[in-house]
Each structure stands twice: as structure tokens, then as C-alpha cells.
PDB file of C-alpha atoms in Angstrom:
ATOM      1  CA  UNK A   1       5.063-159.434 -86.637  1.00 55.00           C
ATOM      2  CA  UNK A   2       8.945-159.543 -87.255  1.00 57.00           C
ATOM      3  CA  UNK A   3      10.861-156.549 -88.012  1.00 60.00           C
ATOM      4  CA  UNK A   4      13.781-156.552 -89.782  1.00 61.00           C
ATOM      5  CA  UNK A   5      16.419-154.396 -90.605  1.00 63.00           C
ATOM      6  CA  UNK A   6      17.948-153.647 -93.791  1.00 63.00           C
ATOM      7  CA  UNK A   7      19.808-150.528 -95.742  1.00 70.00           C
ATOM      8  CA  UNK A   8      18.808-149.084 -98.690  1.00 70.00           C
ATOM      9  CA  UNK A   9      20.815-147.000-101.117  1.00 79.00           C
ATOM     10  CA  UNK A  10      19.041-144.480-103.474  1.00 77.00           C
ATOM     11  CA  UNK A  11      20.281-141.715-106.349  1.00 86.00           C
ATOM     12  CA  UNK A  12      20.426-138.669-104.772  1.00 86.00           C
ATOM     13  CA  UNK A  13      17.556-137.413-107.233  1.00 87.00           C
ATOM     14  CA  UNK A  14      15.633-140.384-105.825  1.00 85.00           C
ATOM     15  CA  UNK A  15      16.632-139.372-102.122  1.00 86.00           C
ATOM     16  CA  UNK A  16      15.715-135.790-102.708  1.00 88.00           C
ATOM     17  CA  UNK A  17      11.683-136.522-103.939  1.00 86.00           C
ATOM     18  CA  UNK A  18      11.616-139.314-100.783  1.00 87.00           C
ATOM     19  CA  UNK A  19      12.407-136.064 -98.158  1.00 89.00           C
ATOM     20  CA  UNK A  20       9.834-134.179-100.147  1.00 89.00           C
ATOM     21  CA  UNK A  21       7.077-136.977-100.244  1.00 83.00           C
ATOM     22  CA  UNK A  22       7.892-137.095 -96.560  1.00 85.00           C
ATOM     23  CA  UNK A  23       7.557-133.246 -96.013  1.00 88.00           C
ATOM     24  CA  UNK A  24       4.703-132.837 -97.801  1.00 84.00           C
ATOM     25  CA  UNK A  25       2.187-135.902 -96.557  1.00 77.00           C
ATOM     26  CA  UNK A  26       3.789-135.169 -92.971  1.00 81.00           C
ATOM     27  CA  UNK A  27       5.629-138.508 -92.392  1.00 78.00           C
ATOM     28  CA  UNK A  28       7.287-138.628 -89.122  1.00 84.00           C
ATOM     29  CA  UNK A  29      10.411-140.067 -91.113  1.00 87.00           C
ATOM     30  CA  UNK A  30      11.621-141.815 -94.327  1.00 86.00           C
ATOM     31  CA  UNK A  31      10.862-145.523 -92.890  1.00 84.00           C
ATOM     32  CA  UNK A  32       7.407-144.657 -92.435  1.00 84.00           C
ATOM     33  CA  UNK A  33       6.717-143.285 -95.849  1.00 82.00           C
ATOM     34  CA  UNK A  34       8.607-146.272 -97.704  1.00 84.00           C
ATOM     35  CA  UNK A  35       6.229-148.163 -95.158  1.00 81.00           C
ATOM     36  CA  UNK A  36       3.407-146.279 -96.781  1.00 78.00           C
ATOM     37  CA  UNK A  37       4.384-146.624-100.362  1.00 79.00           C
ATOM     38  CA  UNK A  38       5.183-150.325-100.588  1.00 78.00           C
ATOM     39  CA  UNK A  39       1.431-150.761 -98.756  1.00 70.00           C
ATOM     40  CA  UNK A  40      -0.093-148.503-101.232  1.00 69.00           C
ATOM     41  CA  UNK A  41       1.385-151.064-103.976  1.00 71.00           C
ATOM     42  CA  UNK A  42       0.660-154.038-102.253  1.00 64.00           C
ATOM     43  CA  UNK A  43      -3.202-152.763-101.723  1.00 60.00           C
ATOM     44  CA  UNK A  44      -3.272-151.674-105.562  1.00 64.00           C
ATOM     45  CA  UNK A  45      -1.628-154.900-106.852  1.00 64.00           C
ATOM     46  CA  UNK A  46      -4.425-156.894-105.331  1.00 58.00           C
ATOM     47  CA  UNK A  47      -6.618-154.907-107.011  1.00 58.00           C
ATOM     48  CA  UNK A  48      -5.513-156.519-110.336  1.00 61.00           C
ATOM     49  CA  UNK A  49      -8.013-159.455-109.833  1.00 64.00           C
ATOM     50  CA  UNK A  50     -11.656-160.061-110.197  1.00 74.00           C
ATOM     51  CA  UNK A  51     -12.941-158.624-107.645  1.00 80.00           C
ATOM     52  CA  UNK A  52     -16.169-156.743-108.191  1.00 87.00           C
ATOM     53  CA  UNK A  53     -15.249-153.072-107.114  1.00 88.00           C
ATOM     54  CA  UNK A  54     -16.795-149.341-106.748  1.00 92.00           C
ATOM     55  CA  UNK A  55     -14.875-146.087-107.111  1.00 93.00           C
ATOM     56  CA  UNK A  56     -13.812-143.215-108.642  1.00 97.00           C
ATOM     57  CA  UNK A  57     -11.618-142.235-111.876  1.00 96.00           C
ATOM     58  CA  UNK A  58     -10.269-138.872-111.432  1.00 97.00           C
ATOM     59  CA  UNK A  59      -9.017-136.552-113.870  1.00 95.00           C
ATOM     60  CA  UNK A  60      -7.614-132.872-114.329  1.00 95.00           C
ATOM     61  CA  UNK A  61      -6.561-131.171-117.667  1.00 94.00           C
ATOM     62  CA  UNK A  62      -6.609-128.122-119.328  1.00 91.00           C
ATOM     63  CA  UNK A  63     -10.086-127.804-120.992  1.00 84.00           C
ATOM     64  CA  UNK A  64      -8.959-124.744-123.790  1.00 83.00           C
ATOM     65  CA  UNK A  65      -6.980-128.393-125.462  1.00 82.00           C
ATOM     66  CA  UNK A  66     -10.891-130.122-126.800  1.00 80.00           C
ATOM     67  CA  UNK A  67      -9.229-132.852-127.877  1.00 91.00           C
ATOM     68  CA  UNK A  68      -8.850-134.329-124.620  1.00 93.00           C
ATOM     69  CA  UNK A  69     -12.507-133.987-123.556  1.00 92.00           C
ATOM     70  CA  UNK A  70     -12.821-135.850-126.721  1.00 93.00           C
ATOM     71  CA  UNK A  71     -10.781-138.397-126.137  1.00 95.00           C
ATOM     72  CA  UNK A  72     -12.692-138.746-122.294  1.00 96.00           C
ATOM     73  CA  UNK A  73     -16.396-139.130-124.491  1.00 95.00           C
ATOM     74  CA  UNK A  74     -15.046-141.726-126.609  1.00 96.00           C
ATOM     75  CA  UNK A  75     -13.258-143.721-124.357  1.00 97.00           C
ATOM     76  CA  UNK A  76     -16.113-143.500-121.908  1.00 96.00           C
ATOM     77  CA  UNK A  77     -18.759-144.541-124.465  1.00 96.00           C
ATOM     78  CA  UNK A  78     -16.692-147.823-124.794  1.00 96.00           C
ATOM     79  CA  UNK A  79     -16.995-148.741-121.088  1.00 97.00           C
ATOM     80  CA  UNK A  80     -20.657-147.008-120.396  1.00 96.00           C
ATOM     81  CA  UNK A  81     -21.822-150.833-119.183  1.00 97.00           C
ATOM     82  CA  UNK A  82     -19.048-149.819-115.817  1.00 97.00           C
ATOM     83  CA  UNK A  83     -19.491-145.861-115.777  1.00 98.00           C
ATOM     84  CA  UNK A  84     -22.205-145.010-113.180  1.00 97.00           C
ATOM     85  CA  UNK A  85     -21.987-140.947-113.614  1.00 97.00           C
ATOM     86  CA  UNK A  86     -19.606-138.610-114.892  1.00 96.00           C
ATOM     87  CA  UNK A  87     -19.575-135.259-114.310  1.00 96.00           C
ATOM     88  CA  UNK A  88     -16.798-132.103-115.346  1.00 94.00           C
ATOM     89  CA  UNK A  89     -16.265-128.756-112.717  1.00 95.00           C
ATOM     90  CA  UNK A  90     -14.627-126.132-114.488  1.00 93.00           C
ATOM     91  CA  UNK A  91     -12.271-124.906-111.450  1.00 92.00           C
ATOM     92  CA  UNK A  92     -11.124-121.771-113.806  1.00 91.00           C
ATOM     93  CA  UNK A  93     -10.926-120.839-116.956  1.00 88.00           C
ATOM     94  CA  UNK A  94      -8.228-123.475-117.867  1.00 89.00           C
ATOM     95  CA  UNK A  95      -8.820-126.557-115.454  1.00 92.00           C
ATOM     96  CA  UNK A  96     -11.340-128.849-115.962  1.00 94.00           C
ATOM     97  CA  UNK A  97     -11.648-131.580-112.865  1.00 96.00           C
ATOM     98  CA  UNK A  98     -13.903-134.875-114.578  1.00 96.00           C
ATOM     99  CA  UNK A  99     -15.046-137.141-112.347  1.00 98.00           C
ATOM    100  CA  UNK A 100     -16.224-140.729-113.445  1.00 98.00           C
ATOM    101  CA  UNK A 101     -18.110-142.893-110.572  1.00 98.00           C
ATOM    102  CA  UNK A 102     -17.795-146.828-111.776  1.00 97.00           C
ATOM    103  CA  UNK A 103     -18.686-150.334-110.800  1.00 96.00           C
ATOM    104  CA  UNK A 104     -17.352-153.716-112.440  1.00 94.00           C
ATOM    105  CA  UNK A 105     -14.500-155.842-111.938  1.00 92.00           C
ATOM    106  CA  UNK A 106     -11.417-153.941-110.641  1.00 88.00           C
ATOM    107  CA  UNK A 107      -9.337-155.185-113.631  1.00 87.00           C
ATOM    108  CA  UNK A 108     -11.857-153.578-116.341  1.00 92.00           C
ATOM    109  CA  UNK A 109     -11.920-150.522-113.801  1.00 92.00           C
ATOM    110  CA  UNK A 110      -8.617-150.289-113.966  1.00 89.00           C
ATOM    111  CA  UNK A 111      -8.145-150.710-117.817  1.00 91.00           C
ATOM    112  CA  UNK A 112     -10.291-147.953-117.822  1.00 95.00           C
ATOM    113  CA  UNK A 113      -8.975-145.603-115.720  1.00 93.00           C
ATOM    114  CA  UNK A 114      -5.130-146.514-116.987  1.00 90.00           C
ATOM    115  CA  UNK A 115      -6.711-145.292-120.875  1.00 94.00           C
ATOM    116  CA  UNK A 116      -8.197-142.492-119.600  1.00 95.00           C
ATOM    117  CA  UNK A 117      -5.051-140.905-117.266  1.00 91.00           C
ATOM    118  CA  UNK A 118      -2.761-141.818-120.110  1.00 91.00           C
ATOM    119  CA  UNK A 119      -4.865-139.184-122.693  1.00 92.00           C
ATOM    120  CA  UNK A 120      -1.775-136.716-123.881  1.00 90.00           C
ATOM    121  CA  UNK A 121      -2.650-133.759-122.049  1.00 89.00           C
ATOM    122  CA  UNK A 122      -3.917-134.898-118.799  1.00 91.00           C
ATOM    123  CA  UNK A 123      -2.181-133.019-115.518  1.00 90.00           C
ATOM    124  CA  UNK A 124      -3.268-135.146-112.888  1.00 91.00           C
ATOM    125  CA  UNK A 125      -5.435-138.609-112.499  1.00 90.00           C
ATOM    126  CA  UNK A 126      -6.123-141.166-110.324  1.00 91.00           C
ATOM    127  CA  UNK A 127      -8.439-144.057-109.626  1.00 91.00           C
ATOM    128  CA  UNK A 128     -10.002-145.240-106.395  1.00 90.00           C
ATOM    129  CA  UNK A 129     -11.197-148.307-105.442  1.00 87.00           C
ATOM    130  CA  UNK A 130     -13.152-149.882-102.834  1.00 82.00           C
ATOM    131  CA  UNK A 131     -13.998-153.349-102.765  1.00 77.00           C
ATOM    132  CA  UNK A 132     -17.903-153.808-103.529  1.00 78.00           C
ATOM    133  CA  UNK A 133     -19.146-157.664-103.074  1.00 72.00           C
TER     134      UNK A 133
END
């Protein structure tokens, strides 16, 4: 494995959110979470294939806006032959966390999950993948 050295210059904005991504996922230092990050890209890059894959679409989003639960149905009816549960935990009276389990080829897994997170309105979302054959 060679290691090589190199500098890298960032905005200050930029700098500011790497020290906080490092603070808050406890990174010994800036290297390692860049080391982290590129990985993470790398891994989810691959992932843009056919490769028959299992996983999880996560979303959260404020449930008083019924549009967006909506939006969830319809888009979910159009990939039911991938969608192997779904299921919605109100956390409070505002957040809704929906949670899709799915199976197909990662590229139609992630089309999925890339129309769902996009919905106007959603907080948070995030797929994960595990290869499956």
C-alpha cells in the first residue's frame, strides 16, 4: 500500500463543517475523516451497477405536511415489484420516520431511494445497501 502525501486547500466554510464532521463522528483527525469520506464514495459509486442488492430507504419528515406521505404512496406503488415492507413510526407529533426494506438491482434501488429523499419536505434520508447475490 503506498502512501502519499499531498496538501489540500479548502474555503474556510468548507474547513469549518470538515472540523465539525470530525468532532461529531469522533475522527482522531481531518486525514482520517477525508479517508472516510472518499471510501464512503468509492463504496457508493460501485453501487451504481447491476448488482442485485438488499437494504433500506430511510426517511424523516414532518407528517402535519400530507402531501409528502402522498408523494411516498405514489412513488412507492411505482416500484412495489423492489419494496419488501414499509412501515411509518410517528416519533412525535410532527416527525414521521418511514422505513422502506427493498431488494432489486442497486441502480433501480437507488433510483428509488434518490425520488423518494428528493420529495420537497423531507428532513433527513438515506439509503443502505448491502450486496445480496
Amino acid at each position: 500500500m503506498a502512501l502519499k502525501r499531498f496538501g489540500v486547500s479548502l474555503e474556510d466554510e468548507l474547513l469549518e463543517s470538515l472540523d465539525q464532521f470530525v468532532d461529531n463522528n469522533g475522527f482522531a483527525n481531518r486525514s482520517q475523516a477525508i479517508r472516510f469520506l472518499v471510501e464512503k464514495n468509492v463504496a457508493e459509486s460501485k453501487w451504481q451497477c447491476n448488482h442485485i442488492v438488499a437494504g433500506t430507504i430511510i426517511i424523516m419528515y414532518n407528517q402535519e405536511k400530507k402531501e409528502i406521505a402522498s408523494k411516498i404512496s405514489s412513488i412507492q406503488q411505482f416500484y412495489q415489484d423492489v419494496i419488501l415492507s414499509s412501515s411509518q413510526y410517528y416519533l412525535n407529533e410532527n416527525f414521521c420516520l418511514h422505513i422502506a426494506t427493498v431488494s432489486g438491482m442497486a441502480q433501480t434501488l437507488t433510483e428509488l431511494a434518490d425520488r423518494m429523499i428528493t420529495i420537497k419536505g423531507i428532513k433527513h434520508g438515506k439509503l443502505v445497501m448491502s450486496r445480496a447475490d
